[in-house]
C-alpha positions as semicolon CSV with decimal commas, in nm:
position;residue;x (nm);y (nm);z (nm)
1;M;2,965;-6,659;-6,088
2;A;3,206;-6,392;-6,203
3;T;3,234;-6,082;-5,990
4;P;3,068;-5,791;-6,175
5;T;3,288;-5,500;-6,266
6;H;3,222;-5,149;-6,135
7;P;3,286;-4,807;-6,287
8;L;3,548;-4,576;-6,143
9;Q;3,445;-4,483;-5,787
10;H;3,441;-4,133;-5,645
11;P;3,718;-4,103;-5,383
12;Q;3,469;-3,981;-5,120
13;R;3,192;-4,231;-5,195
14;T;3,255;-4,463;-4,900
15;A;3,299;-4,179;-4,651
16;L;2,986;-4,002;-4,772
17;H;2,784;-4,324;-4,772
18;N;2,888;-4,408;-4,417
19;E;2,814;-4,057;-4,294
20;I;2,448;-4,153;-4,255
21;H;2,558;-4,416;-4,004
22;A;2,791;-4,184;-3,812
23;R;2,736;-4,150;-3,435
24;P;2,447;-4,398;-3,409
25;P;2,263;-4,416;-3,075
26;E;2,356;-4,687;-2,829
27;A;2,114;-4,955;-2,717
28;M;2,051;-4,891;-2,346
29;T;1,865;-5,067;-2,070
30;A;1,758;-4,905;-1,746
31;P;1,878;-4,868;-1,474
32;L;2,171;-4,674;-1,611
33;A;2,392;-4,387;-1,495
34;I;2,543;-4,163;-1,764
35;S;2,796;-3,882;-1,735
36;H;2,831;-3,657;-2,038
37;V;3,115;-3,405;-2,078
38;V;3,169;-3,156;-2,363
39;M;3,517;-3,005;-2,403
40;V;3,568;-2,705;-2,633
41;C;3,894;-2,755;-2,825
42;D;4,087;-2,608;-3,112
43;A;4,234;-2,833;-3,382
44;A;4,535;-2,926;-3,168
45;G;4,309;-2,994;-2,869
46;R;4,087;-3,225;-3,073
47;E;4,390;-3,427;-3,182
48;A;4,510;-3,433;-2,822
49;S;4,171;-3,573;-2,715
50;R;4,217;-3,867;-2,951
51;A;4,557;-3,936;-2,800
52;H;4,405;-3,901;-2,452
53;V;4,141;-4,163;-2,529
54;A;4,408;-4,387;-2,681
55;A;4,605;-4,365;-2,356
56;L;4,299;-4,475;-2,157
57;L;4,238;-4,770;-2,388
58;R;4,604;-4,866;-2,378
59;D;4,600;-4,867;-1,997
60;H;4,307;-5,112;-2,012
61;H;4,477;-5,327;-2,282
62;L;4,218;-5,241;-2,544
63;A;4,250;-5,179;-2,917
64;Q;4,382;-4,838;-3,017
65;P;4,159;-4,601;-3,219
66;D;4,224;-4,529;-3,582
67;A;4,433;-4,218;-3,651
68;H;4,145;-4,060;-3,845
69;S;3,850;-4,181;-3,638
70;T;3,603;-3,923;-3,512
71;H;3,378;-4,159;-3,318
72;I;3,470;-4,436;-3,072
73;R;3,251;-4,669;-2,869
74;M;3,429;-4,901;-2,631
75;D;3,352;-5,116;-2,329
76;V;3,628;-5,028;-2,080
77;G;3,508;-5,265;-1,806
78;P;3,369;-5,060;-1,517
79;F;3,206;-4,828;-1,768
80;R;3,134;-4,787;-2,137
81;L;3,296;-4,497;-2,324
82;R;3,156;-4,303;-2,618
83;W;3,391;-4,043;-2,768
84;E;3,291;-3,808;-3,052
85;M;3,488;-3,536;-3,227
86;H;3,285;-3,241;-3,358
87;T;3,381;-2,922;-3,539
88;E;3,426;-2,708;-3,228
89;F;3,421;-2,952;-2,941
90;V;3,474;-3,310;-2,828
91;T;3,218;-3,508;-2,629
92;Y;3,284;-3,785;-2,379
93;T;2,991;-3,999;-2,265
94;F;3,048;-4,251;-1,985
95;M;2,778;-4,512;-1,919
96;R;2,753;-4,735;-1,615
97;T;2,493;-5,006;-1,565
98;L;2,339;-4,996;-1,218
99;E;2,247;-5,292;-1,007
100;P;1,871;-5,356;-0,994
101;A;1,888;-5,289;-0,620
102;L;1,998;-4,933;-0,702
103;A;1,714;-4,869;-0,943
104;G;1,518;-4,662;-0,693
105;A;1,593;-4,421;-0,415
106;Q;1,921;-4,595;-0,333
107;V;2,081;-4,425;-0,637
108;F;2,051;-4,085;-0,471
109;E;2,118;-4,171;-0,109
110;R;2,403;-3,960;0,026
111;D;2,618;-3,901;-0,285
112;P;2,436;-3,995;-0,606
113;V;2,586;-4,287;-0,796
114;T;2,733;-4,153;-1,124
115;A;2,918;-4,297;-1,419
116;A;3,201;-4,046;-1,375
117;Q;3,288;-4,214;-1,044
118;A;3,397;-4,525;-1,236
119;V;3,635;-4,329;-1,461
120;P;4,003;-4,294;-1,357
121;Q;4,003;-3,955;-1,188
122;D;4,354;-3,849;-1,294
123;W;4,267;-3,924;-1,656
124;F;3,928;-3,753;-1,625
125;A;4,078;-3,436;-1,475
126;A;4,329;-3,411;-1,763
127;L;4,073;-3,401;-2,046
128;P;4,208;-3,161;-2,317
129;G;4,021;-2,837;-2,374
130;Q;3,776;-2,635;-2,168
131;C;3,462;-2,788;-2,021
132;L;3,142;-2,643;-2,166
133;V;2,896;-2,909;-2,049
134;S;2,910;-3,165;-1,770
135;L;2,591;-3,358;-1,712
136;H;2,474;-3,655;-1,509
137;L;2,176;-3,846;-1,646
138;W;2,005;-4,136;-1,473
139;A;1,774;-4,365;-1,671
140;L;1,565;-4,557;-1,416
141;P;1,266;-4,789;-1,456
142;A;0,958;-4,593;-1,355
143;A;0,803;-4,903;-1,200
144;A;1,098;-4,941;-0,958
145;V;1,082;-4,581;-0,835
146;Q;0,830;-4,532;-0,559
147;G;0,714;-4,172;-0,525
148;G;0,909;-4,065;-0,829
149;D;0,804;-3,702;-0,812
150;A;0,915;-3,665;-0,450
151;L;1,239;-3,849;-0,522
152;V;1,324;-3,624;-0,814
153;R;1,256;-3,315;-0,607
154;Q;1,526;-3,433;-0,364
155;V;1,779;-3,461;-0,646
156;L;1,692;-3,145;-0,840
157;F;1,621;-2,786;-0,742
158;E;1,247;-2,752;-0,706
159;D;1,242;-2,379;-0,785
160;S;1,366;-2,439;-1,141
161;L;1,227;-2,787;-1,196
162;V;1,123;-2,869;-1,553
163;A;0,951;-3,194;-1,644
164;S;0,755;-3,352;-1,925
165;S;0,628;-3,681;-2,051
166;V;0,832;-3,800;-2,351
167;A;0,836;-4,074;-2,613
168;G;0,462;-4,067;-2,651
169;G;0,401;-4,100;-2,278
170;H;0,640;-4,392;-2,223
171;G;0,894;-4,191;-2,025
172;E;0,923;-3,891;-1,796
173;V;1,210;-3,644;-1,795
174;Y;1,300;-3,422;-1,500
175;T;1,574;-3,157;-1,497
176;D;1,645;-2,817;-1,344
177;F;1,903;-2,680;-1,594
178;A;2,125;-2,596;-1,296
179;I;2,488;-2,667;-1,209
180;H;2,507;-2,851;-0,878
181;A;2,781;-2,859;-0,616
182;D;2,984;-3,122;-0,805
183;G;2,993;-2,902;-1,118
184;F;2,747;-3,121;-1,309
185;S;2,392;-3,052;-1,418
186;R;2,136;-3,330;-1,378
187;I;1,862;-3,507;-1,572
188;V;1,645;-3,791;-1,441
189;L;1,468;-4,010;-1,696
190;L;1,202;-4,247;-1,568
191;A;1,164;-4,509;-1,839
192;G;0,814;-4,648;-1,862
193;G;0,615;-4,343;-1,771
194;M;0,247;-4,385;-1,850
195;A;0,266;-4,738;-1,995
196;K;-0,013;-4,945;-1,846
197;T;0,156;-5,286;-1,850
198;E;0,509;-5,417;-1,829
199;A;0,474;-5,571;-2,175
200;E;0,370;-5,237;-2,321
201;N;0,657;-5,074;-2,139
202;V;0,911;-5,310;-2,289
203;E;0,761;-5,272;-2,635
204;S;0,741;-4,894;-2,624
205;L;1,085;-4,826;-2,481
206;S;1,306;-5,088;-2,635
207;P;1,682;-5,058;-2,569
208;R;1,737;-4,880;-2,901
209;R;1,448;-4,641;-2,850
210;L;1,573;-4,564;-2,500
211;G;1,918;-4,507;-2,646
212;R;1,781;-4,261;-2,902
213;L;1,588;-4,078;-2,632
214;V;1,894;-4,049;-2,408
215;Q;2,109;-3,929;-2,697
216;R;1,859;-3,656;-2,786
217;L;1,841;-3,540;-2,425
218;L;2,221;-3,516;-2,413
219;E;2,226;-3,332;-2,745
220;I;1,968;-3,080;-2,624
221;E;2,202;-2,975;-2,344
222;T;2,512;-2,990;-2,567
223;Y;2,366;-2,781;-2,849
224;R;2,199;-2,542;-2,605
225;M;2,535;-2,450;-2,454
226;A;2,708;-2,443;-2,792
227;A;2,441;-2,206;-2,923
228;L;2,489;-1,974;-2,626
229;L;2,856;-1,926;-2,718
230;G;2,731;-1,658;-2,955
231;L;2,574;-1,455;-2,674
232;P;2,898;-1,305;-2,529
233;A;3,011;-1,223;-2,883
234;A;2,677;-1,049;-2,948
235;R;2,711;-0,845;-2,630
236;D;3,068;-0,746;-2,713
237;A;2,963;-0,658;-3,066
238;A;2,691;-0,428;-2,933
239;D;2,949;-0,180;-2,797
240;V;3,146;-0,179;-3,122
241;L;2,831;-0,141;-3,329
242;A;2,702;0,144;-3,112
243;F;3,027;0,338;-3,157
244;A;3,031;0,266;-3,530
245;E;2,672;0,387;-3,571
246;L;2,750;0,713;-3,390
247;E;3,060;0,762;-3,601
248;L;2,863;0,692;-3,918
249;A;2,594;0,945;-3,820
250;S;2,865;1,203;-3,752
251;L;3,024;1,133;-4,089
252;A;2,691;1,165;-4,268
253;E;2,634;1,509;-4,115
254;A;2,991;1,614;-4,192
255;I;2,962;1,500;-4,554
256;R;2,640;1,696;-4,596
257;S;2,806;2,025;-4,500
258;A;3,166;1,958;-4,607
259;N;3,355;2,152;-4,869
260;R;3,609;2,021;-5,115
261;D;3,904;2,061;-4,879
262;D;3,736;1,844;-4,611
263;E;3,667;1,548;-4,837
264;P;4,009;1,373;-4,810
265;Q;3,983;1,372;-4,430
266;L;3,623;1,247;-4,441
267;L;3,717;0,976;-4,687
268;D;3,997;0,864;-4,455
269;R;3,758;0,849;-4,156
270;L;3,503;0,657;-4,357
271;T;3,766;0,410;-4,477
272;R;3,882;0,347;-4,122
273;L;3,523;0,296;-4,007
274;A;3,454;0,053;-4,291
275;G;3,766;-0,144;-4,198
276;Q;3,656;-0,159;-3,833
277;V;3,306;-0,275;-3,922
278;E;3,425;-0,540;-4,166
279;S;3,690;-0,664;-3,922
280;Q;3,432;-0,703;-3,646
281;Y;3,193;-0,871;-3,890
282;A;3,459;-1,120;-4,000
283;A;3,547;-1,198;-3,637
284;T;3,189;-1,277;-3,529
285;H;3,004;-1,391;-3,841
286;S;3,112;-1,755;-3,812
287;R;3,020;-1,758;-3,442
288;F;2,672;-1,618;-3,506
289;S;2,617;-1,858;-3,797
290;A;2,718;-2,153;-3,577
291;S;2,488;-2,035;-3,298
292;A;2,196;-2,012;-3,540
293;A;2,262;-2,368;-3,655
294;Y;2,285;-2,492;-3,295
295;F;1,959;-2,318;-3,201
296;E;1,788;-2,500;-3,487
297;L;1,933;-2,830;-3,366
298;V;1,797;-2,765;-3,017
299;D;1,449;-2,709;-3,164
300;K;1,479;-3,026;-3,371
301;R;1,590;-3,240;-3,075
302;I;1,308;-3,109;-2,855
303;T;1,062;-3,201;-3,128
304;D;1,220;-3,546;-3,155
305;I;1,161;-3,637;-2,790
306;N;0,785;-3,593;-2,848
307;E;0,711;-3,441;-2,509
308;S;0,376;-3,363;-2,352
309;R;0,283;-3,181;-2,035
310;L;0,291;-3,329;-1,688
311;A;0,033;-3,184;-1,453
312;G;0,152;-2,859;-1,302
313;M;0,498;-2,875;-1,466
314;Q;0,669;-2,664;-1,727
315;T;0,783;-2,855;-2,036
316;I;1,133;-2,839;-2,180
317;R;1,010;-2,657;-2,492
318;E;0,827;-2,398;-2,284
319;F;1,138;-2,345;-2,074
320;M;1,357;-2,310;-2,384
321;D;1,113;-2,076;-2,556
322;R;1,100;-1,860;-2,247
323;R;1,467;-1,862;-2,146
324;L;1,654;-1,929;-2,468
325;T;1,460;-1,705;-2,705
326;P;1,609;-1,378;-2,568
327;A;1,961;-1,510;-2,624
328;R;1,871;-1,626;-2,974
329;S;1,710;-1,291;-3,051
330;T;2,021;-1,110;-2,927
331;C;2,245;-1,310;-3,161
332;E;2,007;-1,261;-3,454
333;W;1,977;-0,891;-3,375
334;A;2,356;-0,854;-3,369
335;T;2,378;-1,027;-3,707
336;R;2,110;-0,805;-3,862
337;R;2,267;-0,496;-3,708
338;Q;2,606;-0,586;-3,852
339;D;2,459;-0,643;-4,198
340;A;2,264;-0,317;-4,186
341;L;2,565;-0,119;-4,067
342;S;2,787;-0,270;-4,334
343;Q;2,533;-0,172;-4,601
344;R;2,503;0,180;-4,462
345;V;2,880;0,224;-4,462
346;S;2,889;0,097;-4,820
347;R;2,617;0,344;-4,926
348;M;2,796;0,629;-4,751
349;S;3,122;0,534;-4,920
350;N;2,951;0,529;-5,259
351;L;2,791;0,868;-5,186
352;L;3,121;1,029;-5,091
353;R;3,299;0,863;-5,381
354;T;3,033;0,989;-5,622
355;R;3,067;1,338;-5,483
356;V;3,445;1,331;-5,524
357;E;3,412;1,196;-5,879
358;I;3,164;1,472;-5,973
359;E;3,399;1,736;-5,839
360;Q;3,687;1,576;-6,026
361;Q;3,483;1,584;-6,345
362;Q;3,400;1,949;-6,286
363;S;3,768;2,022;-6,227
364;S;3,858;1,835;-6,545
365;Q;3,596;2,027;-6,742
366;A;3,728;2,358;-6,609
367;L;4,080;2,250;-6,702
368;L;3,966;2,165;-7,055
369;T;3,797;2,503;-7,085
370;T;4,118;2,673;-6,978
371;M;4,315;2,465;-7,227
372;N;4,075;2,563;-7,504
373;T;4,115;2,929;-7,416
374;R;4,492;2,896;-7,417
375;Q;4,478;2,717;-7,748
376;G;4,273;3,005;-7,896
377;L;4,533;3,250;-7,775
378;Q;4,806;3,038;-7,922
379;L;4,625;3,037;-8,257
380;Q;4,595;3,413;-8,247
381;M;4,962;3,446;-8,164
382;Q;5,040;3,199;-8,438
383;A;4,842;3,410;-8,687
384;T;5,041;3,716;-8,576
385;V;5,365;3,526;-8,611
386;E;5,258;3,409;-8,956
387;G;5,223;3,775;-9,068
388;L;5,571;3,856;-8,940
389;S;5,700;3,540;-9,100
390;V;5,561;3,649;-9,439
391;A;5,738;3,985;-9,409
392;A;6,065;3,827;-9,300
393;I;6,064;3,560;-9,570
394;T;5,968;3,818;-9,833
395;Y;6,254;4,044;-9,719
396;Y;6,512;3,770;-9,758
397;I;6,377;3,646;-10,091
398;V;6,359;4,000;-10,237
399;G;6,719;4,053;-10,122
400;L;6,822;3,748;-10,318
401;V;6,625;3,874;-10,621
402;S;6,808;4,211;-10,595
403;Y;7,148;4,038;-10,597
404;L;7,036;3,831;-10,892
405;A;6,916;4,142;-11,079
406;K;7,251;4,315;-11,024
407;G;7,435;4,028;-11,186
408;A;7,182;4,004;-11,466
409;H;7,199;4,381;-11,537
410;A;7,573;4,346;-11,601
411;I;7,505;4,096;-11,880
412;G;7,214;4,283;-12,038
413;W;6,910;4,272;-11,806
414;P;6,714;4,579;-11,905
415;W;6,579;4,668;-11,559
416;S;6,777;4,814;-11,279
417;P;6,818;4,602;-10,960
418;E;6,598;4,845;-10,764
419;S;6,315;4,822;-11,017
420;T;6,343;4,447;-11,030
421;A;6,330;4,425;-10,647
422;A;6,031;4,660;-10,634
423;V;5,837;4,451;-10,883
424;A;5,931;4,126;-10,701
425;I;5,808;4,239;-10,356
426;P;5,430;4,192;-10,411
427;L;5,483;3,873;-10,608
428;V;5,709;3,716;-10,344
429;A;5,488;3,834;-10,055
430;G;5,178;3,691;-10,224
431;G;5,351;3,360;-10,295
432;V;5,483;3,326;-9,938
433;W;5,145;3,413;-9,787
434;W;4,967;3,164;-10,010
435;S;5,215;2,887;-9,927
436;L;5,180;2,943;-9,551
437;R;4,801;2,946;-9,568
438;R;4,799;2,627;-9,769
439;L;5,028;2,460;-9,517
440;H;4,812;2,590;-9,229
441;H;4,487;2,459;-9,377
442;R;4,646;2,124;-9,458
443;M;4,767;2,069;-9,100
444;F;4,459;2,194;-8,913
445;G;4,224;2,040;-9,167
446;R;4,365;1,695;-9,077
447;Q;4,326;1,757;-8,703
448;H;3,964;1,869;-8,752
């Protein structure tokens, strides 16, 4: 059969289609030790992390990652590596299968057996960026752990112990949300939980379901710490916002009682304050927006693990609601406070600008009134000058008439030059006056 033709494809179609399959969970089987590390990196650090992973794979004679890959899963021999590049950070997850003999208390005897122990230490210590999360997670079969509660209490701090039944009762999660002496926090997952039979246990926590559960537990810790990155910014912003609010209150009082000479100085102060507020807003807005998104992801992942209460224990959601809510509220409060302050500064700027514009309009109106008065005076002066002009023009024209009469008298003009000039004066004056008035009405009539 002939291959069917296709219309022109969107250049991003393949990438967008495959995005739904990005970072899929791994199929896992207990007993398993996992070490999860999150490194905060800038753009250069994220590229360096790809090169760092490539160096590890090259040392183990494995295929090199693609230059544009953001997700790598590779069996390195002693451990399995999962590398993911995110917007702000890079995650490294090391997985190590434990011997069945180590499925119980032997895992935690003396130094706990971890996946990070199987990683080349020089390479591990040189991870690019700054460590935000380092976590050990052990997934152990519940049936192989005798006295699981007592065992977990030896591994975790009892004072801050948090535990819950997860995956519909087919697993139990224990953690203390504490950093231990080795710099790692710890989570213990007992796979099997409340399943009544081994067959039910296998069916309920299949390798893929266990993998999804482990991935969500790791993401809860990752996104929790990423969300808390907004807390220091919110605390720093509080000092700036407090100063800006005091300055704005002072400006409002000064504007209320200021005169015209004070307005340029007040406008300069208000402009500087607006610049400070907007600069601080631009510097922290992206951080607060990211924290809000991470907080929502934490809520979603906690919902996904489908936890229920263990007798006498605090659940993960209860712990998060109690301990994480104040930090979330602080970030949200800082965001609302920034928005409110920015709006108040904008209103104050509009108020002062309106006041200046009104005063400018009043000044312009006073200037127009003065110009009208001056124009009236000019018209009066012009009328006076017109009268003098009539006399002057009449004088010169009558003089010409007198000279003309003298010449005409010599050839027979019956009137003397003086009589002729005397008769011509009112006629010439009337004609000049009429001509000037006609010209005056013609010019000012057009302007009107």
